[in-house]
Amino acid sequence: MVFMIIVMESRATKVQIEQVSKRLEEKGFQVHLSTGVERTIIGAIGERTQATQDLVETLPGVEKVVPIAQPFKMASRQFKQEPTIIKVGGQSFGGSQLQIIAGPCAVEGRSKYLEAAQAVKEAGATMLRGGAYKPRTSPYSFQGMEREGLEILAEARQITGLPVVTEIMDPRQVDDVASYADILQVGARNMQNFFLLRELGRVKRPILLKRGPSATIEEWIMAAEYIISSGNPEVIMCERGIRSFEHYTRNTLDLSAVPVIKNLTHLPVIVDPSHGTGKWKLVAPMSMAAIGAGADGVMIEVHQNPSEALSDGPQSLTPENFARLVIKINKLYKMLKTDEGQ
Ligand code: PEP
Ligand code: MN
């Protein structure tokens, strides 16, 4: 199987694009269109022969045919040059807005969650987080409030008006979780759950794809490729730290992944400095570093009483510390954006 991209001339007509797609389909190719501002690119998956390539190159409106050697295709910058902008509610990832997703690791109870949601909103969070299904290392640890948790999340969205991000773990629950949440999060442990990824390809919700704790950048992009090639182009990448020999921090936050993903793909990328470090004191400096590296947002765990949190207390900020951080983050982001504009 190969993937080739057919770069159409900028003045190619709709009819010409359709003709090329039709010829490719007749030759047994699966065709995906990427309609850019400047030009359309046709991605074709199938058995490439020199004869097909020669034929396509002669069709009207075709500028050139380029086989893609990289293992990831539809996620690649070659396939789509403009950055993908993902709209959620009135907000967006990958454009000129910084998203600050905040909330506790897990939904622990109705009034507690609604209070936390209100507090992070007042502090300047742009979206809410909270797990209803928790992927815990131990089967004896708190596993989440499940459906009740989803209902609480939906109520929090209604009260605050902020979109809600929550983790999906089971391919059988995709539609169910999607009916409550605005963005579905694939946790680090499930990054290579290919059945889940394929199911998420057919859902009409953006996917927040966390990097696996021992995944290379290429493996991570291939996971995004599963979702995109299954029909859902709205993937937000999230760096959350990888496993290394270092034990002072819970994970090693790989901030170089941010510009690497931006170069290799057209997808938005955010950073989770909470899981990335495991220590609340490191969350502020690494949030600033993430924004400096070009991230489109951060995801931060916040708890009213971190020492009593049912999960991830040591890496959770209090609402007060979170409020202070938001001021700093927004200042830095504004400064960098103004600089870019000059
Ligand atoms: C989380 O966001 O609460 C979580 C479990 O994260 P990760 O999958 O990155 O460990
Ligand atoms: Mn957590």
mmCIF file of C-alpha atoms in Angstrom, residues 28-180:
data_model
loop_
_atom_site.group_PDB
_atom_site.id
_atom_site.type_symbol
_atom_site.label_atom_id
_atom_site.label_comp_id
_atom_site.label_asym_id
_atom_site.label_seq_id
_atom_site.Cartn_x
_atom_site.Cartn_y
_atom_site.Cartn_z
ATOM 1 C CA GLY A 28 -8.860 1.011 -6.775
ATOM 2 C CA PHE A 29 -7.586 3.928 -4.691
ATOM 3 C CA GLN A 30 -9.235 5.235 -1.571
ATOM 4 C CA VAL A 31 -9.426 9.019 -1.950
ATOM 5 C CA HIS A 32 -9.312 11.781 0.678
ATOM 6 C CA LEU A 33 -9.579 15.467 -0.185
ATOM 7 C CA SER A 34 -7.763 18.227 1.634
ATOM 8 C CA THR A 35 -9.210 21.570 0.565
ATOM 9 C CA GLY A 36 -6.756 24.308 1.436
ATOM 10 C CA VAL A 37 -6.998 28.057 1.028
ATOM 11 C CA GLU A 38 -4.529 28.027 -1.873
ATOM 12 C CA ARG A 39 -5.139 24.671 -3.504
ATOM 13 C CA THR A 40 -6.696 21.248 -3.103
ATOM 14 C CA ILE A 41 -4.597 18.204 -2.347
ATOM 15 C CA ILE A 42 -5.920 14.740 -3.099
ATOM 16 C CA GLY A 43 -4.611 11.913 -0.950
ATOM 17 C CA ALA A 44 -4.840 8.457 -2.518
ATOM 18 C CA ILE A 45 -4.224 5.133 -0.794
ATOM 19 C CA GLY A 46 -3.763 2.055 -2.951
ATOM 20 C CA GLU A 47 -1.304 0.159 -5.108
ATOM 21 C CA ARG A 48 0.789 2.699 -6.936
ATOM 22 C CA THR A 49 2.180 1.780 -10.297
ATOM 23 C CA GLN A 50 4.248 3.992 -12.489
ATOM 24 C CA ALA A 51 1.494 3.776 -15.094
ATOM 25 C CA THR A 52 -1.123 5.174 -12.702
ATOM 26 C CA GLN A 53 1.204 7.933 -11.595
ATOM 27 C CA ASP A 54 1.951 8.837 -15.231
ATOM 28 C CA LEU A 55 -1.741 8.798 -16.056
ATOM 29 C CA VAL A 56 -2.696 11.034 -13.131
ATOM 30 C CA GLU A 57 0.088 13.458 -13.960
ATOM 31 C CA THR A 58 -1.412 14.049 -17.396
ATOM 32 C CA LEU A 59 -4.919 14.821 -16.135
ATOM 33 C CA PRO A 60 -6.040 18.443 -16.419
ATOM 34 C CA GLY A 61 -5.559 20.515 -13.279
ATOM 35 C CA VAL A 62 -2.848 18.284 -11.778
ATOM 36 C CA GLU A 63 0.365 20.052 -10.820
ATOM 37 C CA LYS A 64 2.339 17.098 -9.468
ATOM 38 C CA VAL A 65 2.091 13.669 -7.875
ATOM 39 C CA VAL A 66 4.182 13.035 -4.765
ATOM 40 C CA PRO A 67 4.416 9.650 -3.055
ATOM 41 C CA ILE A 68 4.625 10.110 0.735
ATOM 42 C CA ALA A 69 7.357 8.045 2.296
ATOM 43 C CA GLN A 70 6.499 8.860 5.908
ATOM 44 C CA PRO A 71 4.338 6.299 7.681
ATOM 45 C CA PHE A 72 1.805 8.947 8.640
ATOM 46 C CA LYS A 73 -0.080 10.458 5.748
ATOM 47 C CA MET A 74 -3.292 12.321 6.522
ATOM 48 C CA ALA A 75 -1.789 13.818 9.678
ATOM 49 C CA SER A 76 1.233 15.087 7.766
ATOM 50 C CA ARG A 77 2.015 18.628 6.723
ATOM 51 C CA GLN A 78 2.589 17.369 3.204
ATOM 52 C CA PHE A 79 -1.045 16.325 2.929
ATOM 53 C CA LYS A 80 -2.355 19.502 4.519
ATOM 54 C CA GLN A 81 -0.214 22.605 4.694
ATOM 55 C CA GLU A 82 -2.483 24.900 6.687
ATOM 56 C CA PRO A 83 -2.804 24.244 10.404
ATOM 57 C CA THR A 84 -5.996 22.449 11.423
ATOM 58 C CA ILE A 85 -8.190 24.695 13.512
ATOM 59 C CA ILE A 86 -10.603 22.807 15.731
ATOM 60 C CA LYS A 87 -13.663 24.697 16.906
ATOM 61 C CA VAL A 88 -15.346 23.781 20.166
ATOM 62 C CA GLY A 89 -18.242 25.957 21.259
ATOM 63 C CA GLY A 90 -17.131 29.492 20.518
ATOM 64 C CA GLN A 91 -13.481 28.568 20.971
ATOM 65 C CA SER A 92 -10.735 27.020 18.919
ATOM 66 C CA PHE A 93 -7.518 25.039 19.059
ATOM 67 C CA GLY A 94 -4.687 25.643 16.619
ATOM 68 C CA GLY A 95 -5.570 29.202 15.659
ATOM 69 C CA SER A 96 -4.920 32.373 17.562
ATOM 70 C CA GLN A 97 -6.407 31.372 20.915
ATOM 71 C CA LEU A 98 -4.787 29.753 23.908
ATOM 72 C CA GLN A 99 -6.928 27.113 25.578
ATOM 73 C CA ILE A 100 -6.617 26.595 29.323
ATOM 74 C CA ILE A 101 -8.373 23.369 30.289
ATOM 75 C CA ALA A 102 -8.686 22.949 34.045
ATOM 76 C CA GLY A 103 -10.420 20.968 36.749
ATOM 77 C CA PRO A 104 -9.813 18.050 39.056
ATOM 78 C CA CYS A 105 -8.296 14.788 37.911
ATOM 79 C CA ALA A 106 -11.584 13.017 38.619
ATOM 80 C CA VAL A 107 -15.174 14.043 39.258
ATOM 81 C CA GLU A 108 -15.491 13.180 42.958
ATOM 82 C CA GLY A 109 -18.987 14.424 43.746
ATOM 83 C CA ARG A 110 -21.649 16.805 42.446
ATOM 84 C CA SER A 111 -21.264 19.839 44.698
ATOM 85 C CA LYS A 112 -17.488 19.501 44.855
ATOM 86 C CA TYR A 113 -17.207 19.401 41.077
ATOM 87 C CA LEU A 114 -19.628 22.260 40.445
ATOM 88 C CA GLU A 115 -17.725 24.390 42.938
ATOM 89 C CA ALA A 116 -14.373 23.539 41.312
ATOM 90 C CA ALA A 117 -15.793 24.271 37.858
ATOM 91 C CA GLN A 118 -17.017 27.681 38.970
ATOM 92 C CA ALA A 119 -13.664 28.447 40.607
ATOM 93 C CA VAL A 120 -11.569 27.581 37.553
ATOM 94 C CA LYS A 121 -13.957 29.515 35.329
ATOM 95 C CA GLU A 122 -13.599 32.605 37.490
ATOM 96 C CA ALA A 123 -9.834 32.199 37.382
ATOM 97 C CA GLY A 124 -9.907 32.198 33.571
ATOM 98 C CA ALA A 125 -10.098 28.573 32.476
ATOM 99 C CA THR A 126 -11.542 28.269 28.983
ATOM 100 C CA MET A 127 -12.634 24.621 29.289
ATOM 101 C CA LEU A 128 -13.347 22.096 32.018
ATOM 102 C CA ARG A 129 -11.746 18.721 32.631
ATOM 103 C CA GLY A 130 -12.656 15.839 34.934
ATOM 104 C CA GLY A 131 -12.535 12.086 34.611
ATOM 105 C CA ALA A 132 -15.689 10.002 35.087
ATOM 106 C CA TYR A 133 -13.910 6.776 34.071
ATOM 107 C CA LYS A 134 -10.421 6.665 35.525
ATOM 108 C CA PRO A 135 -7.590 4.468 34.214
ATOM 109 C CA ARG A 136 -5.978 3.588 37.547
ATOM 110 C CA THR A 137 -2.820 1.558 37.895
ATOM 111 C CA SER A 138 -4.384 -0.393 40.756
ATOM 112 C CA PRO A 139 -7.809 -2.069 40.523
ATOM 113 C CA TYR A 140 -8.283 -1.161 44.199
ATOM 114 C CA SER A 141 -7.970 2.605 43.626
ATOM 115 C CA PHE A 142 -10.976 4.889 43.009
ATOM 116 C CA GLN A 143 -12.218 4.106 39.491
ATOM 117 C CA GLY A 144 -14.367 7.191 38.906
ATOM 118 C CA MET A 145 -18.065 8.000 39.263
ATOM 119 C CA GLU A 146 -18.870 6.646 35.802
ATOM 120 C CA ARG A 147 -22.277 7.676 34.419
ATOM 121 C CA GLU A 148 -23.070 9.855 37.414
ATOM 122 C CA GLY A 149 -19.774 11.628 36.741
ATOM 123 C CA LEU A 150 -20.803 12.261 33.137
ATOM 124 C CA GLU A 151 -24.081 13.767 34.304
ATOM 125 C CA ILE A 152 -22.232 16.074 36.679
ATOM 126 C CA LEU A 153 -19.915 17.162 33.866
ATOM 127 C CA ALA A 154 -22.882 17.984 31.649
ATOM 128 C CA GLU A 155 -24.438 20.011 34.447
ATOM 129 C CA ALA A 156 -21.163 21.898 34.972
ATOM 130 C CA ARG A 157 -21.089 22.764 31.305
ATOM 131 C CA GLN A 158 -24.604 24.072 31.482
ATOM 132 C CA ILE A 159 -23.875 26.236 34.505
ATOM 133 C CA THR A 160 -20.507 27.617 33.380
ATOM 134 C CA GLY A 161 -21.000 27.612 29.623
ATOM 135 C CA LEU A 162 -17.542 26.044 29.261
ATOM 136 C CA PRO A 163 -16.924 22.990 27.064
ATOM 137 C CA VAL A 164 -16.101 19.749 28.867
ATOM 138 C CA VAL A 165 -13.243 17.321 28.224
ATOM 139 C CA THR A 166 -13.426 13.797 29.629
ATOM 140 C CA GLU A 167 -11.681 10.485 29.116
ATOM 141 C CA ILE A 168 -13.101 7.637 27.059
ATOM 142 C CA MET A 169 -11.657 4.204 27.792
ATOM 143 C CA ASP A 170 -14.044 1.710 26.264
ATOM 144 C CA PRO A 171 -14.881 1.469 22.540
ATOM 145 C CA ARG A 172 -18.418 0.369 23.539
ATOM 146 C CA GLN A 173 -19.030 3.673 25.328
ATOM 147 C CA VAL A 174 -18.022 6.063 22.579
ATOM 148 C CA ASP A 175 -21.527 7.279 21.683
ATOM 149 C CA ASP A 176 -22.575 7.443 25.283
ATOM 150 C CA VAL A 177 -19.634 9.550 26.457
ATOM 151 C CA ALA A 178 -19.915 11.697 23.310
ATOM 152 C CA SER A 179 -23.503 12.532 24.235
ATOM 153 C CA TYR A 180 -22.262 14.204 27.442
#
